[in-house]
């Protein structure tokens, strides 16, 4: 009798392995099959390492002027050439990676926090709360993002910090509307209805049940938005409303070198290529994460 009670039906090893496979492993397995996504990840990793190690590997100081060496073409001494003040462009591009990535990550993090909070409140409570927050999103989206960013910086004053604030504000509706739509579907799920029925507080439902199940689209949108934020920061810097001289921000470097585009094209080419590769890397990474995290994209 004891032997019968302890007997268990055989378990298929393949089924048991599938049950025990962590979500991260599944996402990574899907992600690494996407070659373009891996290229994007490598570009992003390279840029992050470049930003962290600029102090050690930059050939010269970012503001070290050698007027006798101004506008020198690329050579063994200056791989990317020099600008109109004789400063080493390679060093400035390396330090520029630090500025651009900082702007991208901090601005997007601010957008995620504010947009997610507003989106959760709008989607969960609905009615008047939803109407007010949705109208705020509509007003912000009624303006082209770069024009709205320019207007905000014009009010606050031109600086890298104010450009960062402006970029964060213009990207809030993207996350807010994304999370709102996700919450509208999640709040009808059985586990949320059950949590409400037992009297669980709204704050616990929102931050322990709904928010964790909304992280996948936030991660994807956040990665893609970093590319957009870096591009907007470069545009503001080019217009003189972002980073101010002598900061080695890529957009500012393009603005300072535009009058030498014919005589010294390398002063424009290398900062421009840096912007292009950075935006490309984050876009490829974001597309790969979207395909890996969205079950509907799996074949």
Short mmCIF file of C-alpha atoms in Angstrom, two decimals:
data_model
loop_
_atom_site.label_atom_id
_atom_site.label_comp_id
_atom_site.label_asym_id
_atom_site.label_seq_id
_atom_site.Cartn_x
_atom_site.Cartn_y
_atom_site.Cartn_z
CA UNK A 1 0.00 0.00 0.00
CA UNK A 2 2.86 2.32 0.88
CA UNK A 3 4.59 1.44 -2.39
CA UNK A 4 1.47 2.37 -4.37
CA UNK A 5 1.16 5.74 -2.62
CA UNK A 6 4.73 6.74 -3.35
CA UNK A 7 4.66 5.75 -7.01
CA UNK A 8 4.55 8.74 -9.38
CA UNK A 9 3.81 8.78 -13.09
CA UNK A 10 6.87 9.18 -15.30
CA UNK A 11 7.68 12.74 -16.34
CA UNK A 12 8.75 13.56 -19.87
CA UNK A 13 12.27 15.08 -19.53
CA UNK A 14 11.62 17.46 -22.42
CA UNK A 15 8.45 18.84 -20.78
CA UNK A 16 10.23 19.18 -17.44
CA UNK A 17 13.08 21.07 -19.12
CA UNK A 18 10.66 23.46 -20.86
CA UNK A 19 8.90 24.19 -17.54
CA UNK A 20 12.15 24.93 -15.75
CA UNK A 21 13.60 27.14 -18.50
CA UNK A 22 13.86 30.70 -17.17
CA UNK A 23 12.32 33.53 -19.16
CA UNK A 24 15.72 35.18 -19.57
CA UNK A 25 17.09 32.06 -21.24
CA UNK A 26 14.22 32.00 -23.71
CA UNK A 27 14.65 35.67 -24.54
CA UNK A 28 18.41 35.29 -24.97
CA UNK A 29 17.94 32.22 -27.17
CA UNK A 30 15.61 34.16 -29.42
CA UNK A 31 17.73 37.32 -29.35
CA UNK A 32 21.00 35.67 -30.34
CA UNK A 33 19.41 34.23 -33.47
CA UNK A 34 18.95 37.79 -34.73
CA UNK A 35 22.31 38.73 -36.28
CA UNK A 36 21.41 42.40 -36.73
CA UNK A 37 20.38 42.63 -33.07
CA UNK A 38 23.74 41.17 -32.04
CA UNK A 39 25.52 43.74 -34.18
CA UNK A 40 23.49 46.47 -32.49
CA UNK A 41 24.35 45.08 -29.06
CA UNK A 42 28.05 45.01 -29.93
CA UNK A 43 27.92 48.64 -31.12
CA UNK A 44 26.20 49.72 -27.91
CA UNK A 45 28.65 47.78 -25.72
CA UNK A 46 31.58 49.28 -27.62
CA UNK A 47 30.20 52.81 -27.15
CA UNK A 48 29.65 52.26 -23.43
CA UNK A 49 33.21 50.96 -23.02
CA UNK A 50 34.47 53.92 -25.07
CA UNK A 51 32.65 56.34 -22.79
CA UNK A 52 33.99 54.74 -19.61
CA UNK A 53 37.58 54.46 -20.85
CA UNK A 54 37.86 57.83 -22.63
CA UNK A 55 39.93 59.23 -19.76
CA UNK A 56 42.53 56.46 -20.20
CA UNK A 57 42.72 56.02 -23.97
CA UNK A 58 42.05 59.49 -25.38
CA UNK A 59 45.27 60.65 -27.08
CA UNK A 60 45.01 64.24 -25.79
CA UNK A 61 42.92 66.47 -23.57
CA UNK A 62 39.60 67.52 -25.06
CA UNK A 63 40.43 71.24 -24.79
CA UNK A 64 44.17 71.04 -25.45
CA UNK A 65 44.69 73.65 -28.18
CA UNK A 66 47.60 73.64 -30.65
CA UNK A 67 46.95 76.49 -33.05
CA UNK A 68 49.98 75.56 -35.11
CA UNK A 69 48.29 72.19 -35.80
CA UNK A 70 44.83 73.53 -36.66
CA UNK A 71 42.79 71.74 -39.33
CA UNK A 72 45.35 68.98 -39.85
CA UNK A 73 44.03 65.99 -41.84
CA UNK A 74 44.00 62.48 -40.31
CA UNK A 75 47.51 61.17 -39.73
CA UNK A 76 49.50 58.85 -37.50
CA UNK A 77 49.68 61.60 -34.85
CA UNK A 78 45.99 62.52 -35.07
CA UNK A 79 43.91 59.63 -36.38
CA UNK A 80 40.79 61.75 -36.88
CA UNK A 81 42.64 64.97 -37.64
CA UNK A 82 42.37 68.25 -35.73
CA UNK A 83 39.73 71.00 -35.58
CA UNK A 84 40.02 74.77 -36.06
CA UNK A 85 41.67 75.14 -32.63
CA UNK A 86 44.15 72.30 -33.19
CA UNK A 87 42.29 70.01 -30.79
CA UNK A 88 42.44 66.27 -31.40
CA UNK A 89 39.09 65.18 -32.90
CA UNK A 90 39.49 61.54 -31.83
CA UNK A 91 39.76 62.59 -28.17
CA UNK A 92 36.71 64.83 -28.49
CA UNK A 93 34.66 62.12 -30.19
CA UNK A 94 35.55 59.66 -27.43
CA UNK A 95 34.52 62.10 -24.70
CA UNK A 96 31.45 62.98 -26.76
CA UNK A 97 30.28 59.38 -26.41
CA UNK A 98 30.18 59.91 -22.65
CA UNK A 99 28.02 63.03 -23.00
CA UNK A 100 25.63 61.57 -25.58
CA UNK A 101 25.07 58.32 -23.70
CA UNK A 102 24.51 60.19 -20.45
CA UNK A 103 21.92 62.41 -22.09
CA UNK A 104 20.24 59.43 -23.75
CA UNK A 105 20.02 57.26 -20.64
CA UNK A 106 19.05 59.99 -18.16
CA UNK A 107 16.48 61.63 -20.45
CA UNK A 108 14.84 58.31 -21.29
CA UNK A 109 14.85 57.23 -17.65
CA UNK A 110 13.03 60.43 -16.74
CA UNK A 111 10.52 59.85 -19.55
CA UNK A 112 9.97 56.26 -18.40
CA UNK A 113 9.33 57.22 -14.78
CA UNK A 114 6.91 60.07 -15.52
CA UNK A 115 5.25 58.44 -18.52
CA UNK A 116 4.78 55.09 -16.78
CA UNK A 117 3.28 56.71 -13.69
CA UNK A 118 0.82 58.80 -15.72
CA UNK A 119 -0.01 55.91 -18.04
CA UNK A 120 -0.75 53.54 -15.15
CA UNK A 121 -3.02 56.08 -13.46
CA UNK A 122 -4.87 56.86 -16.70
CA UNK A 123 -5.38 53.23 -17.67
CA UNK A 124 -6.29 51.91 -14.22
CA UNK A 125 -8.64 54.61 -12.93
CA UNK A 126 -10.10 55.76 -16.27
CA UNK A 127 -12.92 58.32 -16.45
CA UNK A 128 -11.85 61.85 -15.45
CA UNK A 129 -8.26 60.86 -14.61
CA UNK A 130 -7.86 59.16 -17.97
CA UNK A 131 -9.41 62.10 -19.82
CA UNK A 132 -7.14 64.70 -18.22
CA UNK A 133 -3.92 62.70 -18.65
CA UNK A 134 -4.81 61.67 -22.22
CA UNK A 135 -5.47 65.29 -23.19
CA UNK A 136 -2.05 66.25 -21.80
CA UNK A 137 -0.49 63.55 -23.97
CA UNK A 138 -2.46 64.78 -27.00
CA UNK A 139 -1.26 68.35 -26.49
CA UNK A 140 2.38 67.27 -26.25
CA UNK A 141 2.04 65.03 -29.32
CA UNK A 142 0.41 67.83 -31.32
CA UNK A 143 3.85 69.46 -31.73
CA UNK A 144 6.80 67.95 -33.61
CA UNK A 145 9.15 66.67 -30.92
CA UNK A 146 12.17 68.71 -31.98
CA UNK A 147 10.13 71.93 -32.18
CA UNK A 148 8.67 71.31 -28.73
CA UNK A 149 12.17 70.61 -27.38
CA UNK A 150 13.42 73.86 -28.93
CA UNK A 151 10.54 75.78 -27.33
CA UNK A 152 11.25 74.29 -23.89
CA UNK A 153 14.98 75.04 -24.14
CA UNK A 154 14.19 78.57 -25.33
CA UNK A 155 12.17 79.09 -22.13
CA UNK A 156 14.69 77.45 -19.79
CA UNK A 157 17.81 78.73 -21.51
CA UNK A 158 20.36 76.95 -23.73
CA UNK A 159 22.42 74.35 -21.87
CA UNK A 160 22.99 70.62 -21.88
CA UNK A 161 20.98 70.16 -18.69
CA UNK A 162 17.98 72.03 -20.07
CA UNK A 163 18.23 70.09 -23.33
CA UNK A 164 18.10 66.90 -21.28
CA UNK A 165 14.96 68.12 -19.48
CA UNK A 166 13.32 69.08 -22.79
CA UNK A 167 14.08 65.69 -24.35
CA UNK A 168 12.65 63.91 -21.31
CA UNK A 169 9.41 65.92 -21.50
CA UNK A 170 8.81 65.41 -25.23
CA UNK A 171 9.21 61.63 -24.86
CA UNK A 172 6.80 61.25 -21.92
CA UNK A 173 3.66 60.71 -24.10
CA UNK A 174 5.32 57.81 -25.95
CA UNK A 175 5.67 55.82 -22.73
CA UNK A 176 2.43 57.11 -21.21
CA UNK A 177 0.22 55.98 -24.08
CA UNK A 178 2.07 52.67 -24.37
CA UNK A 179 1.58 51.82 -20.69
CA UNK A 180 -2.01 53.11 -20.67
CA UNK A 181 -2.99 50.69 -23.44
CA UNK A 182 -1.22 47.84 -21.67
CA UNK A 183 -2.94 48.59 -18.36
CA UNK A 184 -6.36 48.74 -20.03
CA UNK A 185 -5.94 45.11 -21.09
CA UNK A 186 -4.20 43.88 -17.94
CA UNK A 187 -6.74 45.26 -15.48
CA UNK A 188 -9.38 42.92 -16.92
CA UNK A 189 -7.23 39.84 -16.29
CA UNK A 190 -8.48 37.33 -13.73
CA UNK A 191 -5.61 37.80 -11.29
CA UNK A 192 -6.24 41.56 -11.12
CA UNK A 193 -9.99 41.07 -10.66
CA UNK A 194 -9.27 38.52 -7.94
CA UNK A 195 -6.88 40.93 -6.20
CA UNK A 196 -9.57 43.62 -6.20
CA UNK A 197 -12.18 41.20 -4.85
CA UNK A 198 -10.12 40.37 -1.77
CA UNK A 199 -9.63 44.07 -1.00
CA UNK A 200 -6.01 44.48 -2.06
CA UNK A 201 -4.87 48.11 -2.20
CA UNK A 202 -4.68 49.79 -5.60
CA UNK A 203 -1.01 50.68 -5.08
CA UNK A 204 -0.12 47.02 -4.51
CA UNK A 205 -2.12 45.90 -7.54
CA UNK A 206 -0.47 48.51 -9.74
CA UNK A 207 3.14 48.02 -8.66
CA UNK A 208 3.14 44.30 -7.82
CA UNK A 209 0.87 42.88 -10.50
CA UNK A 210 0.30 45.26 -13.40
CA UNK A 211 3.68 47.03 -13.67
CA UNK A 212 5.83 43.85 -13.71
CA UNK A 213 3.73 42.52 -16.59
CA UNK A 214 4.25 45.77 -18.51
CA UNK A 215 8.04 45.78 -18.41
CA UNK A 216 8.63 44.16 -21.81
CA UNK A 217 7.19 47.01 -23.92
CA UNK A 218 8.87 49.56 -21.63
CA UNK A 219 12.27 47.96 -22.22
CA UNK A 220 11.79 47.89 -25.99
CA UNK A 221 10.46 51.44 -26.21
CA UNK A 222 13.16 52.67 -23.86
CA UNK A 223 15.96 51.21 -25.99
CA UNK A 224 14.55 52.76 -29.16
CA UNK A 225 13.97 56.07 -27.37
CA UNK A 226 17.64 56.31 -26.34
CA UNK A 227 18.53 56.54 -30.03
CA UNK A 228 15.90 59.24 -30.52
CA UNK A 229 17.10 61.16 -27.45
CA UNK A 230 20.72 61.13 -28.64
CA UNK A 231 19.61 62.36 -32.06
CA UNK A 232 17.51 65.14 -30.51
CA UNK A 233 20.39 66.17 -28.23
CA UNK A 234 22.68 66.37 -31.27
CA UNK A 235 20.09 68.46 -33.12
CA UNK A 236 19.76 70.87 -30.19
CA UNK A 237 23.54 71.06 -29.89
CA UNK A 238 23.85 71.79 -33.61
CA UNK A 239 21.34 74.63 -33.25
CA UNK A 240 23.29 76.06 -30.31
CA UNK A 241 20.53 75.25 -27.81
CA UNK A 242 22.08 72.19 -26.21
CA UNK A 243 25.66 71.67 -25.12
CA UNK A 244 27.71 74.86 -25.17
CA UNK A 245 31.33 75.31 -26.24
CA UNK A 246 33.81 73.93 -25.44
CA UNK A 247 31.90 70.73 -24.49
CA UNK A 248 32.74 67.93 -26.96
CA UNK A 249 29.13 67.01 -27.71
CA UNK A 250 28.76 65.55 -31.20
CA UNK A 251 26.02 67.92 -32.37
CA UNK A 252 27.97 70.90 -31.10
CA UNK A 253 31.10 69.64 -32.88
CA UNK A 254 29.14 69.51 -36.14
CA UNK A 255 27.89 73.05 -35.61
CA UNK A 256 31.38 74.40 -34.86
CA UNK A 257 32.86 72.70 -37.95
CA UNK A 258 30.20 73.41 -40.59
CA UNK A 259 32.12 76.35 -42.08
CA UNK A 260 35.09 74.04 -42.71
CA UNK A 261 33.09 71.28 -44.40
CA UNK A 262 34.80 71.85 -47.76
CA UNK A 263 38.34 72.59 -46.63
CA UNK A 264 38.44 70.14 -43.69
CA UNK A 265 35.62 67.59 -44.13
CA UNK A 266 37.05 65.28 -41.46
CA UNK A 267 35.93 67.76 -38.79
CA UNK A 268 32.34 66.94 -39.74
CA UNK A 269 32.62 63.34 -40.92
CA UNK A 270 33.81 61.73 -37.69
CA UNK A 271 31.26 63.29 -35.29
CA UNK A 272 28.55 62.58 -37.88
CA UNK A 273 29.59 58.93 -38.18
CA UNK A 274 29.62 58.64 -34.37
CA UNK A 275 26.00 59.87 -34.21
CA UNK A 276 24.97 57.55 -37.04
CA UNK A 277 26.57 54.44 -35.49
CA UNK A 278 25.12 55.19 -32.06
CA UNK A 279 21.57 55.64 -33.37
CA UNK A 280 21.94 52.57 -35.59
CA UNK A 281 23.21 50.45 -32.69
CA UNK A 282 20.33 51.31 -30.37
CA UNK A 283 17.74 50.89 -33.14
CA UNK A 284 19.04 47.42 -34.04
CA UNK A 285 19.18 46.48 -30.36
CA UNK A 286 15.64 47.74 -29.79
CA UNK A 287 14.29 45.85 -32.79
CA UNK A 288 15.98 42.68 -31.58
CA UNK A 289 14.56 43.05 -28.07
CA UNK A 290 11.09 43.65 -29.50
CA UNK A 291 11.28 40.44 -31.54
CA UNK A 292 12.63 38.45 -28.58
CA UNK A 293 10.17 39.75 -25.97
CA UNK A 294 7.02 39.75 -28.12
CA UNK A 295 5.62 36.19 -28.49
CA UNK A 296 3.76 37.22 -31.64
CA UNK A 297 7.08 37.85 -33.40
CA UNK A 298 8.33 34.31 -32.80
CA UNK A 299 7.98 31.86 -35.66
#
